[in-house]
Short mmCIF file of C-alpha atoms in Angstrom, two decimals:
data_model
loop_
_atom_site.label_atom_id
_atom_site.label_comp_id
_atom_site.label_asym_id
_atom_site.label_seq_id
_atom_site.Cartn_x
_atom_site.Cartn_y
_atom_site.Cartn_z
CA UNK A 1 9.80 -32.11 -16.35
CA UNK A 2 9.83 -30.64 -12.70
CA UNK A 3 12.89 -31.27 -10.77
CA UNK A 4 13.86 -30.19 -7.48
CA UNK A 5 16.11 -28.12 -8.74
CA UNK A 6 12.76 -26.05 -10.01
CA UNK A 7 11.23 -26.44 -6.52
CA UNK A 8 14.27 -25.06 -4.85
CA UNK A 9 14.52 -21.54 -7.47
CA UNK A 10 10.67 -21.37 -6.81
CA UNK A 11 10.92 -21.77 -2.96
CA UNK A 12 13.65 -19.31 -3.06
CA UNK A 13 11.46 -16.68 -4.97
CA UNK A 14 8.09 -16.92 -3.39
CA UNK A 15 8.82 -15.85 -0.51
CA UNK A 16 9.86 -12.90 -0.84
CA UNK A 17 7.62 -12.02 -3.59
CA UNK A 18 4.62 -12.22 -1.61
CA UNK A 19 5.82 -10.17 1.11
CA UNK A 20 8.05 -7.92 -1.10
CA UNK A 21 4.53 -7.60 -3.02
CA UNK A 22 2.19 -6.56 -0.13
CA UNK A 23 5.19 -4.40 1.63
CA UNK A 24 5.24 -2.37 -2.18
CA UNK A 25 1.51 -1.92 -2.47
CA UNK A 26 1.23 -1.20 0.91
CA UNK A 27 3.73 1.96 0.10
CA UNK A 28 2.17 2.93 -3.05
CA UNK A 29 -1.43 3.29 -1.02
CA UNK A 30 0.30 5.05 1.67
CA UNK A 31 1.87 7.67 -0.77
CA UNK A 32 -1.63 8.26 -2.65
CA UNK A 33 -3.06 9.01 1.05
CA UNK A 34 -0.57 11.17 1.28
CA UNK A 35 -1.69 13.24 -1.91
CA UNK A 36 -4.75 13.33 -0.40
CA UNK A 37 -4.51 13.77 3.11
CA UNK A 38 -6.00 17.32 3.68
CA UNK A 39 -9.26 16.08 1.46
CA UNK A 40 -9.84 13.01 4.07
CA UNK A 41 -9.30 14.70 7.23
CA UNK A 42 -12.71 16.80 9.36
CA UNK A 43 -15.49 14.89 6.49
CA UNK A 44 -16.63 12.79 9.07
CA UNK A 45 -15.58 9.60 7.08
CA UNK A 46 -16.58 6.38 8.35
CA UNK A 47 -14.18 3.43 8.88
CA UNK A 48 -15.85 1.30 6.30
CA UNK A 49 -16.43 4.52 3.75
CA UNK A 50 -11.99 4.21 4.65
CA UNK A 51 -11.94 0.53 4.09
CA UNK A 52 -13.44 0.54 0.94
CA UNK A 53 -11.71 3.26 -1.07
CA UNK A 54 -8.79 1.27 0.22
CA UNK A 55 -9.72 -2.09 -1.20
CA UNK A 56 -10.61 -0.25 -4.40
CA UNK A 57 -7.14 1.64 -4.72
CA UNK A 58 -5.40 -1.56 -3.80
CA UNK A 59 -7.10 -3.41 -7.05
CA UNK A 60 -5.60 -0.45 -9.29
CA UNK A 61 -1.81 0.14 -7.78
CA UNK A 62 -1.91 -4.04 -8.44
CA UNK A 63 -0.56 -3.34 -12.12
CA UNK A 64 2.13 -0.83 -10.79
CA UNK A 65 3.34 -2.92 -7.37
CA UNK A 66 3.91 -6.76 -9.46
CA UNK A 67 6.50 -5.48 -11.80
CA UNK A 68 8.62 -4.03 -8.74
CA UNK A 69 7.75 -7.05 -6.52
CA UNK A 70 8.60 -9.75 -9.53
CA UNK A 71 12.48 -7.14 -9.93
CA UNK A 72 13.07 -7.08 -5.97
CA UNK A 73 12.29 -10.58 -5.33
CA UNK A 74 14.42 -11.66 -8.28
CA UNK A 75 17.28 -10.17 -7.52
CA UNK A 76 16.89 -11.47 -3.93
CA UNK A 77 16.69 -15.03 -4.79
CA UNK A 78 19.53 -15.18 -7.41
CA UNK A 79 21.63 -12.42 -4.99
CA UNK A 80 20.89 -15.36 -1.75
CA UNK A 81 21.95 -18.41 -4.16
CA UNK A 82 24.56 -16.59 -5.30
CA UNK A 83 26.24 -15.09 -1.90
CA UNK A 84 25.71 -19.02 -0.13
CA UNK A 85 27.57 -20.18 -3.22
CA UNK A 86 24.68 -22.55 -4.10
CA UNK A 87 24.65 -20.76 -7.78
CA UNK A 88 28.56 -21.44 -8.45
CA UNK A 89 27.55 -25.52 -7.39
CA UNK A 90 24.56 -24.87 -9.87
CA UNK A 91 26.82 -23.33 -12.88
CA UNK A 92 29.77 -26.10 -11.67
CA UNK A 93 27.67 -29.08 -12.30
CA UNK A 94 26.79 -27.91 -16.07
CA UNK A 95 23.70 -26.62 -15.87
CA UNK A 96 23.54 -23.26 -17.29
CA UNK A 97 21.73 -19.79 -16.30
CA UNK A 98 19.22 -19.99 -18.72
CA UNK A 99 18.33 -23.42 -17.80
CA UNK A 100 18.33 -22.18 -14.10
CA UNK A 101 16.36 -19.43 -14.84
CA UNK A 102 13.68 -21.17 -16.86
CA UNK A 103 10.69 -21.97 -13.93
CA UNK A 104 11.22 -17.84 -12.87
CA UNK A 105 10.43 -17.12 -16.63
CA UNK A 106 7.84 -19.14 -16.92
CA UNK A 107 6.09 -17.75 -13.59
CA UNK A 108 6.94 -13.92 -14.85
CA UNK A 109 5.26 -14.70 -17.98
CA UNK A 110 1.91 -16.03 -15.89
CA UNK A 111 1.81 -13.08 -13.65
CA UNK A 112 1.66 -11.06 -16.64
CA UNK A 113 -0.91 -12.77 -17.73
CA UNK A 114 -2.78 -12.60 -14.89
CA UNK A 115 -1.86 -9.08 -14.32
CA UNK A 116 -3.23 -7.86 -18.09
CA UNK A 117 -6.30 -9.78 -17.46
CA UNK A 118 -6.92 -8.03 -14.21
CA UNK A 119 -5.99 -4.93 -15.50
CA UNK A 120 -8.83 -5.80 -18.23
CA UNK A 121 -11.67 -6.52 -15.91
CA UNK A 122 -11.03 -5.56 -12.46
CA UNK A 123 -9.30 -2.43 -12.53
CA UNK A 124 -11.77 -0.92 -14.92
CA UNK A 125 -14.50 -1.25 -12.33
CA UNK A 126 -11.94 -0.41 -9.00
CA UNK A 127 -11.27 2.63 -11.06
CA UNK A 128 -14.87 3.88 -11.64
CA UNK A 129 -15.93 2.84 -8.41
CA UNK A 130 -12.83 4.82 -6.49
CA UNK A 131 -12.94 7.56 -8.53
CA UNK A 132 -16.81 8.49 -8.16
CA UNK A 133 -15.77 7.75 -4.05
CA UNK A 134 -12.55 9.90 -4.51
CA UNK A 135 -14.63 13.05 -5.71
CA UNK A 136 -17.53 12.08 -3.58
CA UNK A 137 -14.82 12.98 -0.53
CA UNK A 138 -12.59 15.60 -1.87
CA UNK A 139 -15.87 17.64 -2.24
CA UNK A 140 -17.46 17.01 0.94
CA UNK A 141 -17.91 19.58 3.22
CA UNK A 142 -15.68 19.46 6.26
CA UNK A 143 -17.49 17.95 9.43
CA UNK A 144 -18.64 20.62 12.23
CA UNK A 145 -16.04 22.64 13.88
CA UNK A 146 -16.75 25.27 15.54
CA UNK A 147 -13.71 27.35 16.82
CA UNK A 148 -13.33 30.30 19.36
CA UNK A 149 -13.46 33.88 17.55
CA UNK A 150 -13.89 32.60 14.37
CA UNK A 151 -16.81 32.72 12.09
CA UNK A 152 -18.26 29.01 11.07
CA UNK A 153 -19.84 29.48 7.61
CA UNK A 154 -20.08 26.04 6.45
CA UNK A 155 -24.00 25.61 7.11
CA UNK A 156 -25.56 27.15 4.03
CA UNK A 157 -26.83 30.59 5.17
CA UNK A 158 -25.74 30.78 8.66
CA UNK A 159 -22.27 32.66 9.63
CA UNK A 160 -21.79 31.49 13.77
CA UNK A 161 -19.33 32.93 16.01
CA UNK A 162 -19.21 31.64 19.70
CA UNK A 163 -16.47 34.24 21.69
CA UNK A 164 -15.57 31.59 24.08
CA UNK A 165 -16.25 27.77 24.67
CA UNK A 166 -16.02 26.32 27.94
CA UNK A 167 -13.67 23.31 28.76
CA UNK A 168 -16.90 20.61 28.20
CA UNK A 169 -17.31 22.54 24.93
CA UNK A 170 -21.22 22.88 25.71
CA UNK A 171 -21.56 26.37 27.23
CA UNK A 172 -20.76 28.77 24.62
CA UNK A 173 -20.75 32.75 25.44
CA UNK A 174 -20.49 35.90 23.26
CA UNK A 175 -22.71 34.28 20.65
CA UNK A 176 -23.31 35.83 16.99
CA UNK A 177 -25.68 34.32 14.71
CA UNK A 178 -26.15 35.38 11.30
CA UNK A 179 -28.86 34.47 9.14
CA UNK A 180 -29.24 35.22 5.77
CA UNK A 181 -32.62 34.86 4.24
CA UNK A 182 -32.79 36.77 0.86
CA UNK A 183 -31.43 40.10 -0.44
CA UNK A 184 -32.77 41.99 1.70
CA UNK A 185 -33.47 40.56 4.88
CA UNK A 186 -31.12 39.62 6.68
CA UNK A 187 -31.51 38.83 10.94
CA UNK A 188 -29.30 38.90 13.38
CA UNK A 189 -28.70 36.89 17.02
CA UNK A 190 -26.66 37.91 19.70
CA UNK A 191 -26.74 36.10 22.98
CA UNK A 192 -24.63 36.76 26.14
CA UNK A 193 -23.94 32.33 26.74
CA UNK A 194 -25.96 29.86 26.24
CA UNK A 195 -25.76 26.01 25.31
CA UNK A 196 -24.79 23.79 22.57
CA UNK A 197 -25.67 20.25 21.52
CA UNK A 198 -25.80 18.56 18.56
CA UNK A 199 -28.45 15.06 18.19
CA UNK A 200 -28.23 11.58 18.17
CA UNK A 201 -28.33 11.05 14.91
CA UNK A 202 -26.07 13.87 13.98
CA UNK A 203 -28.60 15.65 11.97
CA UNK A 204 -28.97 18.97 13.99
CA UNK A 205 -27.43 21.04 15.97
CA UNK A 206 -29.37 22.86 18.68
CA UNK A 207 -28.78 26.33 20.68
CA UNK A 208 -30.09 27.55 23.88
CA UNK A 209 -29.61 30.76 24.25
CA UNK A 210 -30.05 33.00 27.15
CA UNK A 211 -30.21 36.62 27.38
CA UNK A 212 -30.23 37.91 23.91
CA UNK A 213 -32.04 40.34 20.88
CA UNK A 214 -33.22 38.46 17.74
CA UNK A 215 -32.35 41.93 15.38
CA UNK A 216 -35.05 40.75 12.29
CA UNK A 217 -35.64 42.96 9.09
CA UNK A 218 -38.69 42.42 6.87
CA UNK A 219 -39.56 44.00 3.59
CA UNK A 220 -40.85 43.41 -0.17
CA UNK A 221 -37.53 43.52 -2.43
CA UNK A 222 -39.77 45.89 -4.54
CA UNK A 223 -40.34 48.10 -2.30
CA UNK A 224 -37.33 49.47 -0.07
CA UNK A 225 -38.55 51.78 1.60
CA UNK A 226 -41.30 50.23 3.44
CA UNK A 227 -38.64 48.32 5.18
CA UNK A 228 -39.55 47.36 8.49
CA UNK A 229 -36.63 46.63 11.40
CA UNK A 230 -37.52 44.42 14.59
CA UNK A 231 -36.34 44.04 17.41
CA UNK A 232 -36.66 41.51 20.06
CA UNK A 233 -35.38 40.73 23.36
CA UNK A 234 -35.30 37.48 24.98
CA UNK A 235 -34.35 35.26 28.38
CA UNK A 236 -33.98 32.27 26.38
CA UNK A 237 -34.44 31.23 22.80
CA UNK A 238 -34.15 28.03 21.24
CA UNK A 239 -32.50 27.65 17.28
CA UNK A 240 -31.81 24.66 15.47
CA UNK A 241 -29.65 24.30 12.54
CA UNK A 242 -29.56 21.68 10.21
CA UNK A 243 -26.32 19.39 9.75
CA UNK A 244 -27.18 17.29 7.03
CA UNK A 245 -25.59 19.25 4.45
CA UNK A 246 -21.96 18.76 6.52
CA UNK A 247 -19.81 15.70 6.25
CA UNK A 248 -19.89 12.96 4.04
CA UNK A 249 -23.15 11.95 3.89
CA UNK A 250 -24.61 10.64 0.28
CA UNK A 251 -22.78 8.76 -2.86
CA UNK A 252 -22.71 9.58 -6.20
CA UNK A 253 -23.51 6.98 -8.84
CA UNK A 254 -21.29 5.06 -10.59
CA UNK A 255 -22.63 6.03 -14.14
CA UNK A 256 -21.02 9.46 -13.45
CA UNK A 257 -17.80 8.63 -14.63
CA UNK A 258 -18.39 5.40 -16.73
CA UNK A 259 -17.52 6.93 -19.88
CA UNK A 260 -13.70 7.66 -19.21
CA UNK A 261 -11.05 6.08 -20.81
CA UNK A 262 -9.84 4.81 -17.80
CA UNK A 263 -13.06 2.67 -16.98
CA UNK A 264 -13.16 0.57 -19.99
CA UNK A 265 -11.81 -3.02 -20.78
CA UNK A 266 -9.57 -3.83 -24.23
CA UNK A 267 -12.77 -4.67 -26.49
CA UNK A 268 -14.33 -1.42 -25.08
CA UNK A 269 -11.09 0.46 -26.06
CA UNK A 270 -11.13 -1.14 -29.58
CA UNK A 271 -14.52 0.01 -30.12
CA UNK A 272 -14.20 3.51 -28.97
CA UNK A 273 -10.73 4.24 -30.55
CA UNK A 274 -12.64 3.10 -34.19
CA UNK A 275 -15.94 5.49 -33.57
CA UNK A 276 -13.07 8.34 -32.03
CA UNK A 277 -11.51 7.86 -35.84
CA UNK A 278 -14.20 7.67 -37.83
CA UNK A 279 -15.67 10.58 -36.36
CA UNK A 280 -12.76 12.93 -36.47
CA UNK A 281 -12.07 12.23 -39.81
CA UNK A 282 -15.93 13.08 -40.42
CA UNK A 283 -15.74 16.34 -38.51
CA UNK A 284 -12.43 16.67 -40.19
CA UNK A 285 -14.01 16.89 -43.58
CA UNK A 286 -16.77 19.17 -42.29
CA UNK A 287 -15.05 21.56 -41.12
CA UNK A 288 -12.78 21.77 -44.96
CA UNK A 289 -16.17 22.75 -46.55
CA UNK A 290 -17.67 25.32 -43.70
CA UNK A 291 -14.32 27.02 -43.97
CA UNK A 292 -14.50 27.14 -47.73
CA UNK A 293 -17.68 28.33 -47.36
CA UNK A 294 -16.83 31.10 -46.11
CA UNK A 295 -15.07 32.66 -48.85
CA UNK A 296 -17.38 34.50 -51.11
CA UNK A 297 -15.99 33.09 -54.61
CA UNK A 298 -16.99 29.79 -53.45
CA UNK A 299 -20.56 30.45 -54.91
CA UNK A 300 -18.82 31.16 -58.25
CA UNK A 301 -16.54 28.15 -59.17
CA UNK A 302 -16.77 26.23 -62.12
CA UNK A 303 -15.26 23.99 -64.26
CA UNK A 304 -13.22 26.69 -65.96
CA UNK A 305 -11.88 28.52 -63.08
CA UNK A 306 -8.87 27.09 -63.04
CA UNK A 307 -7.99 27.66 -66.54
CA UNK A 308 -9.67 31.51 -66.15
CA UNK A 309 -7.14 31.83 -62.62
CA UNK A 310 -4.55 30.81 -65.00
CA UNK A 311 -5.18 33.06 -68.04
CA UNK A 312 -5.79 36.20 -65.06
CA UNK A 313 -2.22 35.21 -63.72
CA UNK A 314 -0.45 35.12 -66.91
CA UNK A 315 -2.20 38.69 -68.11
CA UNK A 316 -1.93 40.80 -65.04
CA UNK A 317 1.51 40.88 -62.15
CA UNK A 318 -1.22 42.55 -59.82
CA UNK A 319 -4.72 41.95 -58.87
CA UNK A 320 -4.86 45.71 -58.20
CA UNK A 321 -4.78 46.15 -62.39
CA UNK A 322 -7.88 44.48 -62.12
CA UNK A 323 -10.22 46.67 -59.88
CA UNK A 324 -10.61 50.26 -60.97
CA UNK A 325 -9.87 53.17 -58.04
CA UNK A 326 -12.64 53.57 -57.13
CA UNK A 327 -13.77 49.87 -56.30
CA UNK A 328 -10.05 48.84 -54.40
CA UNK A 329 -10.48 50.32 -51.11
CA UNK A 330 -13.75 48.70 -50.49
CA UNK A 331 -13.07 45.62 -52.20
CA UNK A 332 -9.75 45.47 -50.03
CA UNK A 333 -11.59 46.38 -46.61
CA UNK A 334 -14.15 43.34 -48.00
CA UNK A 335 -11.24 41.40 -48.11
CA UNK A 336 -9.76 41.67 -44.77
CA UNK A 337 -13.18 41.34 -43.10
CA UNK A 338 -13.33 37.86 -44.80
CA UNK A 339 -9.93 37.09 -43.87
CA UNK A 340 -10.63 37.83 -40.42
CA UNK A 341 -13.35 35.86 -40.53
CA UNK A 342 -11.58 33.28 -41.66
CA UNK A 343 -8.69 33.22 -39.12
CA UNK A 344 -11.20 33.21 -36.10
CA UNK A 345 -12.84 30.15 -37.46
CA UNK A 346 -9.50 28.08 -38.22
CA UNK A 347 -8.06 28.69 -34.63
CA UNK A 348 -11.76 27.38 -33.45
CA UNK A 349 -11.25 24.64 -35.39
CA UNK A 350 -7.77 23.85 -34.95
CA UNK A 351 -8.33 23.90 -31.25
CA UNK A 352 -11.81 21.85 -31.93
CA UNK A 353 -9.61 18.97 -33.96
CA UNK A 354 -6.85 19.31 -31.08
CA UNK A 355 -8.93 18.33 -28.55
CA UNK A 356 -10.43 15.56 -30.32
CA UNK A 357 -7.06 14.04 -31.27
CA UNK A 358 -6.41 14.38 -27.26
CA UNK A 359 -9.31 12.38 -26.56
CA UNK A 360 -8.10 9.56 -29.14
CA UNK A 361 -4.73 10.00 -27.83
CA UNK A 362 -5.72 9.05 -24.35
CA UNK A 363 -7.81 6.34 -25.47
CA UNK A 364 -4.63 4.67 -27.29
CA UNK A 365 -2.57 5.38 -24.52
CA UNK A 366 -4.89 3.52 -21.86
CA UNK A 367 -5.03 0.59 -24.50
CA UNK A 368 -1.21 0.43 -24.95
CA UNK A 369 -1.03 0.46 -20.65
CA UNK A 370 -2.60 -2.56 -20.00
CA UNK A 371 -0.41 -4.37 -22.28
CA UNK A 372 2.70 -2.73 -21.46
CA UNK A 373 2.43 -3.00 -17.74
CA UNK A 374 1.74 -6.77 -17.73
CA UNK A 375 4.56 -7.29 -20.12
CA UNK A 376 6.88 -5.28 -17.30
CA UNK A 377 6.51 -8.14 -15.42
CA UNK A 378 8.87 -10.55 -17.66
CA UNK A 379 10.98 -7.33 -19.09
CA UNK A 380 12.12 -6.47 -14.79
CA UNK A 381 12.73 -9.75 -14.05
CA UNK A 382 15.28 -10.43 -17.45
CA UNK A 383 16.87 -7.60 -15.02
CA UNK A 384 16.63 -8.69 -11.81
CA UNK A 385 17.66 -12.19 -12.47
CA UNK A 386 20.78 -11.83 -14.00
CA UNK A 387 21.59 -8.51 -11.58
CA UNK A 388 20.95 -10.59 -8.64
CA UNK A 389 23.17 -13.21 -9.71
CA UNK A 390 25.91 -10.99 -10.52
CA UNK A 391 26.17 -8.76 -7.25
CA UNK A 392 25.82 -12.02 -5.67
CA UNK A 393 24.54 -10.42 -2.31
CA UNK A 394 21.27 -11.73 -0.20
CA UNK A 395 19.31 -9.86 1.88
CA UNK A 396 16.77 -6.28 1.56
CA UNK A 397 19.87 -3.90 1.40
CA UNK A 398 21.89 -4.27 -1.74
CA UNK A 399 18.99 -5.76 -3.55
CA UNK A 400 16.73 -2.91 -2.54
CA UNK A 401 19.02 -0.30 -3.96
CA UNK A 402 19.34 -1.82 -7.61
CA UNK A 403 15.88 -2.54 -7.20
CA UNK A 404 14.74 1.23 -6.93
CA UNK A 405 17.23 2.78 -9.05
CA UNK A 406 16.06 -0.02 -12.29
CA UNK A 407 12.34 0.56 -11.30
CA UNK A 408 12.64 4.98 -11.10
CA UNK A 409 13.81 4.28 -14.36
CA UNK A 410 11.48 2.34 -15.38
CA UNK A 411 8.79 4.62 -13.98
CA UNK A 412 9.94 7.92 -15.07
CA UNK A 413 10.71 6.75 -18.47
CA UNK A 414 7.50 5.48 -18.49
CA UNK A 415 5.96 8.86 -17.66
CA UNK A 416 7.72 11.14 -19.91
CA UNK A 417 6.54 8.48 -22.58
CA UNK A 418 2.87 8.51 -21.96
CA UNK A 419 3.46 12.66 -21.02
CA UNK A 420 4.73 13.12 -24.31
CA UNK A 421 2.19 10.50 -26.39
CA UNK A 422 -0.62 13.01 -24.18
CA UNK A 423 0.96 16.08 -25.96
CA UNK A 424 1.55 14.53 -29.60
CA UNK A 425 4.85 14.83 -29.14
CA UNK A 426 5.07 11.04 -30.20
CA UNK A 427 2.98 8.24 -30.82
CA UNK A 428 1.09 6.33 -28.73
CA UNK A 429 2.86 3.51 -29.13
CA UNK A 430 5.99 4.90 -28.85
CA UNK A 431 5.67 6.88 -25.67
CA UNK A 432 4.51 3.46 -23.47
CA UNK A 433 6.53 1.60 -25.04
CA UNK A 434 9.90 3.76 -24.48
CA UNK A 435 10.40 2.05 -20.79
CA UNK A 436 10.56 -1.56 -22.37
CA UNK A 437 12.63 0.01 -25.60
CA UNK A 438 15.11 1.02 -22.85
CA UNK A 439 14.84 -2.09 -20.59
CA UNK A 440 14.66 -4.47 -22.67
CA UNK A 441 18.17 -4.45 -24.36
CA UNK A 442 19.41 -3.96 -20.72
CA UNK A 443 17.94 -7.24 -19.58
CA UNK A 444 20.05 -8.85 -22.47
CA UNK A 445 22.92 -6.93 -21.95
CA UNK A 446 23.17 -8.27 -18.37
CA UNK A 447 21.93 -12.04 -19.10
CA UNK A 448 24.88 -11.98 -21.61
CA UNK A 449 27.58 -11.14 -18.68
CA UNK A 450 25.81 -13.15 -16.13
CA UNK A 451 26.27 -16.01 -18.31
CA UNK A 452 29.98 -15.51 -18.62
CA UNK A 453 29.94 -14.61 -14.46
CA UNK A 454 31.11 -10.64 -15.20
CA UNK A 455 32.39 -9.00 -12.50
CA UNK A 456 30.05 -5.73 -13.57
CA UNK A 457 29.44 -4.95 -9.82
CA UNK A 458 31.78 -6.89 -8.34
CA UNK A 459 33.78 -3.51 -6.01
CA UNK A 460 37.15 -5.53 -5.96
CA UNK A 461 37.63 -5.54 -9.38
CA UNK A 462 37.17 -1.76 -9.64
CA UNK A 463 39.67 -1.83 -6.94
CA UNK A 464 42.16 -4.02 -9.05
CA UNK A 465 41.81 -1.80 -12.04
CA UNK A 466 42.12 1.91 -9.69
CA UNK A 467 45.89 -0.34 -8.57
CA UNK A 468 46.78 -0.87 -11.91
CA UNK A 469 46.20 2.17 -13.39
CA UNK A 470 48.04 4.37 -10.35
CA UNK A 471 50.55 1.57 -11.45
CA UNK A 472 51.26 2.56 -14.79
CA UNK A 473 51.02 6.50 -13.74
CA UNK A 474 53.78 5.47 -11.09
CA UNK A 475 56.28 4.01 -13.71
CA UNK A 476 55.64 7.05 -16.90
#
């Protein structure tokens, strides 16, 4: 049954989850830009190319901003009930923390849900379609600058160099053209001023140029010395050079980057992880019988040989009794070739069988994510609610501190896990599930002193011990 006592815990949390929410993925977009900065600035991006990488990095730091939103807001609300003394009347009347903490579970528990299942089918798309957008600007060219003294080589096979610009930035002088147009020839342009334009439609850029030699070379590549050098004065000369090539100015497709591990939902995951198996232990088994292949006795085994190995090993202490003098030396130079042989062709497929258990690896690791960062929702608020209820202090200071220090270690715990499941250092499970491992007994830990109103962070009774033990030093 809802009771007001349900609407006033949800009232209290709401709030501040929604804006603690938007403040956190707001912060979490702002630090990726960040990473990124030099790769965004001079490509000539437009405002909505801006817009929409943002509304598709948004969808995937979701996941990663509700698990700190649902901790801060938590502790707020039980800190603000708690400082206003409204969670003493609460406890006074009977009604215990569990009880009061009930509607907050349940809500934690449908955020997760919700979070897993957009984590399942929106973030797999937001991450394909930022991603192709992501590499689509990081390796655009930079957008047209042309600088004083300084060589422009950005438009394929043109090196510019304008000695001085005037304040408009449209009468250039000292201008140096280079144009390269195969092995051998190669032209030059040098102008005393002249002006500079680029289009409408930002397509071309366009140079009048007065009082200048075009220096041109012509020539067959296959025949050098019939080379043939021109050159040609002029009062004003007219060259255009295309811009289309600068900025960011097409999109790569989607299909690109569809088959990462990254871009695919649980089912997807399910399905690859089985064919990643099945065909590892296939190439597995492959590889056992090319290797053994490769040793020349192969051809020669029957059903005795064991029995005959036997019988050899029991007769002779060294193979060397076997082989007469003359026969050793080549049959041992035979054998070291082989062995050789052999040793190049295990590290190939050692490192072969490593990378494939990498690509599994990653596979299970993106399938245990979505799970565990859903179920980080409930796990940081068993912490926050009890924490918040035992510092007993409202506000964005206090709350904000605990918040950050339970959430790094949530997140770096979290990393070295999935760091270490990458390396096969440990399981896949293991490594994303070391953050909850850690939490979770935490969150029970401090439910069980809320409940019996510890004074965990409570600074006078720190205080009260510090007096008695200085105390007891003063009388020994």
């Amino acid at each position: 049954m809802f009771k007001k006592l349900d609407k006033l815990i949800l009232k209290t949390f709401i709030g501040p989850f929604v804006a603690t929410f938007f403040i956190t993925l707001l912060v979490l977009i702002m630090q990726f830009f960040w990473l990124y900065i030099d790769d965004f600035v001079g490509k000539g991006l437009g405002t909505n190319v801006i817009l929409e990488f943002i509304l598709y990095q948004s969808a995937v730091l979701v996941p990663l901003a509700l698990p700190l939103a649902i901790l801060l807001s938590s502790i707020m609300a039980f800190g603000n009930l708690g400082e206003s003394f409204e969670l003493v009347a609460i406890k006074s009347s009977g009604i215990s923390l569990l009880r009061f903490m009930r509607p907050l579970l349940i809500l934690s528990i449908f955020i997760g849900v919700i979070a897993f299942l957009f984590s399942n089918y929106v973030i797999p798309v937001a991450n394909l379609k930022s991603r192709t957008l992501l590499a689509d600007i990081v390796f655009a060219k930079p957008a047209f600058d042309l600088k004083e003294g300084v060589f422009y080589d950005k438009i394929p096979q043109y090196a510019i160099k304008v000695g001085k610009k005037e304040e408009n930035d449209s009468v250039i002088r000292d201008v140096v053209v280079y144009e390269q147009g195969n092995n051998l020839q190669d032209n030059f342009i040098v102008a005393e001023s002249g002006i500079m334009r680029v289009t409408g439609d930002k397509r071309f850029l366009e140079f009048n140029l007065k009082n200048g030699w075009r220096y041109q070379e012509k020539g067959n590549v296959y025949e050098r010395e019939n080379t043939e050098f021109i050159r040609i004065g002029f009062r004003e000369f007219k060259k255009r050079f295309d811009l289309s090539t600068l900025g960011f100015n097409s999109r790569t497709a989607d299909s690109v980057n569809r088959n990462s591990e990254r871009m695919f939902s649980i089912h997807q995951l399910n399905r690859s992880i089985d064919s990643l198996r099945k065909e590892n232990d296939s190439v597995r088994r492959q590889m056992t019988k090319d290797l053994f292949r490769q040793l020349p006795f192969a051809g020669y085994l029957d059903s005795t040989w064991k029995k005959d190995s036997q019988q050899l090993v029991t007769k002779y202490k060294s193979f060397n009794e076997v082989l007469p003098d003359s026969a050793r030396e080549s049959v041992n130079e035979g054998s070291r070739s082989v062995a050789s042989s052999v040793r190049v062709s295990t590290e190939s497929m050692i490192a072969n069988m490593m990378a494939r258990e990498r690509i599994l690896r990653k596979h299970q690791i993106e399938w245990h994510r979505k799970i565990v960062l859903s179920l980080a929702c409930v796990v940081l608020f068993l912490i926050g609610a009890p924490l918040g209820s035992i510092i007993r202090k409202g506000g964005l200071g206090t709350p904000l501190i605990f918040a950050i220090a339970f959430f790094m270690i949530f997140y770096f715990t979290s990393t070295t896990g999935e760091k270490f499941a990458k390396e096969g250092k440990m399981e896949p499970f293991t490594g994303m599930w070391l953050a909850t491992f850690i939490l979770g007994p935490v969150g029970i830990f401090l439910i069980h002193k809320a409940m019996r109103d510890s004074q965990l962070f409570n600074k006078e009774f720190y205080h009260r011990l510090v007096r008695r033990f200085r105390q007891f030093i003063g009388r020994k």
